[in-house]
Structures are given as structure tokens and as C-alpha cells.
XYZ file of C-alpha atoms in Angstrom:
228
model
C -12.300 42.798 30.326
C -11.967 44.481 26.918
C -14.332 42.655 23.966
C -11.135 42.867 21.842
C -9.354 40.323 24.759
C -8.974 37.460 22.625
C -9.093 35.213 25.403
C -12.815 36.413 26.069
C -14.562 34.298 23.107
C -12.336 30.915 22.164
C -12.720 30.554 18.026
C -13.981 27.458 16.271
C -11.913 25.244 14.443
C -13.858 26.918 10.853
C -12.437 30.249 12.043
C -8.439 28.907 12.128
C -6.550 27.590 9.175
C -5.157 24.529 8.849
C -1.764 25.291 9.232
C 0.822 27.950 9.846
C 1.577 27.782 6.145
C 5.156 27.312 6.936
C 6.404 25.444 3.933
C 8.938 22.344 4.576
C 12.359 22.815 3.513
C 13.042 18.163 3.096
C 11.059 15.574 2.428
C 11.492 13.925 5.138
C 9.425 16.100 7.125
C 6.372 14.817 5.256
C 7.747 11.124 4.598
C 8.007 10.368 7.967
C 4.851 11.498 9.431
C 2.984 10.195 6.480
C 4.374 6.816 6.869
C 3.579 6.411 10.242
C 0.069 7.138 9.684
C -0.212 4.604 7.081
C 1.355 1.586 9.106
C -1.173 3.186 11.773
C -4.492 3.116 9.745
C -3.694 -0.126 8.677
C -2.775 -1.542 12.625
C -6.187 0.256 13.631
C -8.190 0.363 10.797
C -11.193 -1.186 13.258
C -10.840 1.733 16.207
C -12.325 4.423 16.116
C -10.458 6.267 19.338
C -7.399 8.064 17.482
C -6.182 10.660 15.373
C -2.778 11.391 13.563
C -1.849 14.129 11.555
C 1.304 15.611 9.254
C 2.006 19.228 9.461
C -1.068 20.407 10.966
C -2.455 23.180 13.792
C -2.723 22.195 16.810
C -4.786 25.251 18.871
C -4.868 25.045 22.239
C -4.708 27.541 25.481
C -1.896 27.438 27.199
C -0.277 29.851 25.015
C -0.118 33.940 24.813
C -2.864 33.683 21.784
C -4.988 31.021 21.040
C -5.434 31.715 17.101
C -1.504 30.975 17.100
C -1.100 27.262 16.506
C 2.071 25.234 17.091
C 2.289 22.942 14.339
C 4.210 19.458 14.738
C 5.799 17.558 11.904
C 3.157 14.730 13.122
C 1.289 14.248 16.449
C -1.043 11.634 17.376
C -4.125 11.992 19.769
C -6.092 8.752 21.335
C -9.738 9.112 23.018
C -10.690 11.421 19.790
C -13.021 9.863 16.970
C -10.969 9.299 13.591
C -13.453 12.094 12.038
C -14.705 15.175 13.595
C -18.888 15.424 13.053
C -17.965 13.001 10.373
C -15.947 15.046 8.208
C -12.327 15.390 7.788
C -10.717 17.617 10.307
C -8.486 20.769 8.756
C -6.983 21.012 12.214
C -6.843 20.295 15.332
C -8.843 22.516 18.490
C -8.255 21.625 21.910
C -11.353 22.921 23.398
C -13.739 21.424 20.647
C -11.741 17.964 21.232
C -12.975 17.599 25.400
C -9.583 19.235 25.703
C -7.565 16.161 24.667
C -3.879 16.840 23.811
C -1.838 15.190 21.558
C -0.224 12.363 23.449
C 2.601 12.126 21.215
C 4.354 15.011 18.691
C 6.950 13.993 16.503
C 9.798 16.764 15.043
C 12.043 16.021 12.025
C 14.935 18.725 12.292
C 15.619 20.105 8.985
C 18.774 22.117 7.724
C 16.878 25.544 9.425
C 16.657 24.780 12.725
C 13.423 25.142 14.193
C 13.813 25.084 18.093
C 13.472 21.413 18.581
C 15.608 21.148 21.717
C 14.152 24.254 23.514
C 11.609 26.512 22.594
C 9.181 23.957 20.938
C 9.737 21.369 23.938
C 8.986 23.648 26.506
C 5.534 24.588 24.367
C 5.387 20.532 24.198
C 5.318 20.391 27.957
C 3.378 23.301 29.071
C 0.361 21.974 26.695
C 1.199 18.351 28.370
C 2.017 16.398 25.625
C 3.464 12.871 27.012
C 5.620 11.748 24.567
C 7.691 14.442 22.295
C 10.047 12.866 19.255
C 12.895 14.458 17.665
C 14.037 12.570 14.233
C 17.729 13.953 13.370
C 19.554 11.979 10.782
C 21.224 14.744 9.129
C 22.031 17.422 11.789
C 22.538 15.803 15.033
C 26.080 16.318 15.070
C 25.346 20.162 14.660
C 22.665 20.040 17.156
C 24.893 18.029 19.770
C 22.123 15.473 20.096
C 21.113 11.876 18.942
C 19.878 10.884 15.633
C 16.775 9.743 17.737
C 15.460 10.953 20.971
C 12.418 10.361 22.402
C 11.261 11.910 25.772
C 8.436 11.548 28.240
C 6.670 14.386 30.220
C 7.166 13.688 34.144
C 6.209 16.132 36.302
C 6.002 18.826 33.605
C 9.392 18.424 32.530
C 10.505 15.913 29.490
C 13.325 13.128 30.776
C 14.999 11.263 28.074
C 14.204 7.208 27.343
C 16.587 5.097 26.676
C 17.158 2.496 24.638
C 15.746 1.839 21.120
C 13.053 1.380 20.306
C 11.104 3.055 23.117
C 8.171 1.448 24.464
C 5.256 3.969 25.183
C 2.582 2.047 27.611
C 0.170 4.413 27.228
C -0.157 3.871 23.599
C 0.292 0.195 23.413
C 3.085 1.104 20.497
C 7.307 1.634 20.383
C 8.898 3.476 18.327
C 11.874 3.391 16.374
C 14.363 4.053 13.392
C 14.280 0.567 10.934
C 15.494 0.042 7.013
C 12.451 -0.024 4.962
C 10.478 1.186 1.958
C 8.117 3.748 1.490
C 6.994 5.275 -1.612
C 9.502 2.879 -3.300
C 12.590 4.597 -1.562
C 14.509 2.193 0.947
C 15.996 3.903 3.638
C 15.785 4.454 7.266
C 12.608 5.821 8.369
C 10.481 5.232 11.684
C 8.432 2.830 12.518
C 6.083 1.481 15.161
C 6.816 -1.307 16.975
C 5.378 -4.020 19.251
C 5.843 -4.080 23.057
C 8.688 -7.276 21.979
C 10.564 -5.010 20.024
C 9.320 -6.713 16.588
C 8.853 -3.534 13.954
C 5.207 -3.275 12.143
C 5.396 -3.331 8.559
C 3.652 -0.950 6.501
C 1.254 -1.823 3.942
C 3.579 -1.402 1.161
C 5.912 -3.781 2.898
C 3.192 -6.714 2.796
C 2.157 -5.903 -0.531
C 5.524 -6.150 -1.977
C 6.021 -9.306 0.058
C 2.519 -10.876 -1.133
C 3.790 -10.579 -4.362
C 6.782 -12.047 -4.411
C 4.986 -15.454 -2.144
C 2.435 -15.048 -5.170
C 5.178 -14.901 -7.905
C 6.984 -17.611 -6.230
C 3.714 -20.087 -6.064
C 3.509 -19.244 -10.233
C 7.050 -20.308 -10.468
C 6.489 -23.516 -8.804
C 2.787 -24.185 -9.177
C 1.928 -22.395 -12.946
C -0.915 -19.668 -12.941
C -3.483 -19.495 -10.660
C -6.627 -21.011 -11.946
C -9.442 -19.514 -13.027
C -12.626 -18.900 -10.875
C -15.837 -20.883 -11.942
């Protein structure tokens, strides 16, 4: 084997950027993602066992080089600590994780189109990721697909769930579209949801709504009172 066979000596994560820095082209690429992970911290803010990301490299083997990342919209991984040596992690290295994959990656399809529906699903199943999500509100009809599709790896190949909002076992979470608010915007967005179908708010949610409960107490009951 030639020394210049890149397969011959796997690089650390401190050797491999973050990213593929492939700029987005909506917002919604890092709304999404980013909200997620907030309703997440605050669901699991006392484990210790996960990871979720926006927009960064996931390295792994199982492709033609492994200094080539594919990089998700947002992916989570469970079984991982929340920090890497206790730092931050700039991304994310297969083979310096036990060789944990992400067990979910979520797409949102932008105006370019990105290979969603083929070329980034079958990288999605050969690295044996279990759940793969595809977030279309604005070019499904182009793409011939649902707004919102969510598919399962079974037997290396990804099979379509049905109904809405899919339960995923394996992570003790659903998912689904919902009317909400994040960063002040109300709109659809996804959320997570509970194995009865009830969606988790985010923490901007319950703040807003423990402000108006405390705005309606001043109404009715005058100011709070002061602490001795």
C-alpha cells in the first residue's frame, strides 16, 4: 500500500474543518436545525448521552475519501457525551466517536437542489443512519414529494413512515411540522413531539407564556411584592 493511500492513516478531528463551507442559500436551513436543538437542550438539559448539530461535518468511512465530509442541515447522535474531552466539538469524526453514527439527519431542500431524494440518501444509508428527514415547504411540488417525509433505514434501504408526526422508538421523540415561534417569527417549523402526539414547546414558547400568566396575575392581583 502506497503512504500517500489516504485510507492508510485515518485524520483527527483537529486535522478536518468544520464544515464543507458550503454557504446556505434560506434561512430556514439554519432556523430549523437550530430550533430543534434548543427545544432539545432544554428536554435534556440533565443527559449527558447526545449530540445535535446545524450544518456541520460529519467524517466517516464508508465513503471514497474520508477527509470529504457529508454535511446535514442537522443530525443528532445518542450514546456520545454532549462535549468531546470537554470542549466544544468543530465536527463530527466517526472513528474518534466509538464509531457512532448519527441516528437521525435532517435536510431542508432549498431553491438549489441538493440531492435530497437520491444521492444524499443513499450516502445516508450506506453510513447507516436510522432515521433521514427531508423538510420541503417550498419545493415539494417541484421535487414530486411531500412537504415532510421522514424515512427509516431497514435492511439498508430507507422505507417511508407514515403518518404525522412520526414516532421514532429508538429516540424516545416524534417529529413533526407545528405553528410556532422562534426568534419572534410565527410560522411552521418542526418540532419534537411526545410518543402521544402532544408537540414540545420550545423555551421561547414558555417564556412568552410565563409572561403573559405573570402579566395576567398583575392585572388581577397588583405587583408582585417585594422580597424581605
Amino acid at each position: 500500500m502506497l503512504q500517500s493511500d489516504p485510507w492508510l492513516r485515518l485524520p483527527t478531528g483537529e486535522e478536518l474543518p468544520g464544515s464543507d463551507d458550503t454557504p446556505v442559500d434560506n434561512e430556514l436551513q439554519n432556523f430549523v436545525p437550530n430550533n430543534l436543538l434548543l427545544i432539545l437542550g432544554f428536554l435534556w438539559a440533565t443527559r449527558n448521552d447526545w449530540f445535535f448539530a446545524a450544518d456541520m461535518g460529519v467524517y466517516h468511512n464508508t465513503g471514497t475519501n474520508p477527509r470529504i465530509p457529508i454535511v446535514p442541515d442537522g443530525f443528532l447522535s445518542l450514546g456520545v457525551p454532549r462535549l468531546k474531552g470537554g470542549k466544544l466539538r468543530k465536527n463530527y469524526v466517526v472513528w474518534e466517536e466509538n464509531d457512532i453514527v448519527p441516528i437521525l439527519t435532517l435536510e431542508v431542500v432549498s431553491q438549489t437542489y441538493g440531492d435530497e431524494y437520491d444521492d444524499k440518501m443513499d450516502k445516508y444509508a450506506r453510513l447507516g443512519v436510522l432515521y433521514y428527514v427531508i423538510y420541503n415547504p417550498e419545493f415539494w411540488q417541484r421535487d414530486k414529494h411531500a412537504p415532510f417525509e421522514v424515512y427509516r433505514l431497514v435492511d439498508g434501504v430507507y422505507q417511508l413512515q407514515a403518518g404525522e408526526p412520526v414516532w421514532m422508538p429508538e429516540i424516545g421523540l416524534g417529529i413533526g411540522r407545528g405553528m410556532g415561534i422562534y426568534c419572534g417569527l410565527e410560522r411552521e417549523w418542526l418540532y419534537w413531539y411526545d410518543e402521544a402526539g402532544n408537540r414540545y414547546q420550545s423555551p421561547e414558547e414558555q417564556a412568552t407564556e410565563l409572561r403573559n400568566l405573570l402579566e395576567q396575575y398583575q392585572i388581577r392581583f397588583g405587583n408582585l411584592p417585594d422580597h424581605p
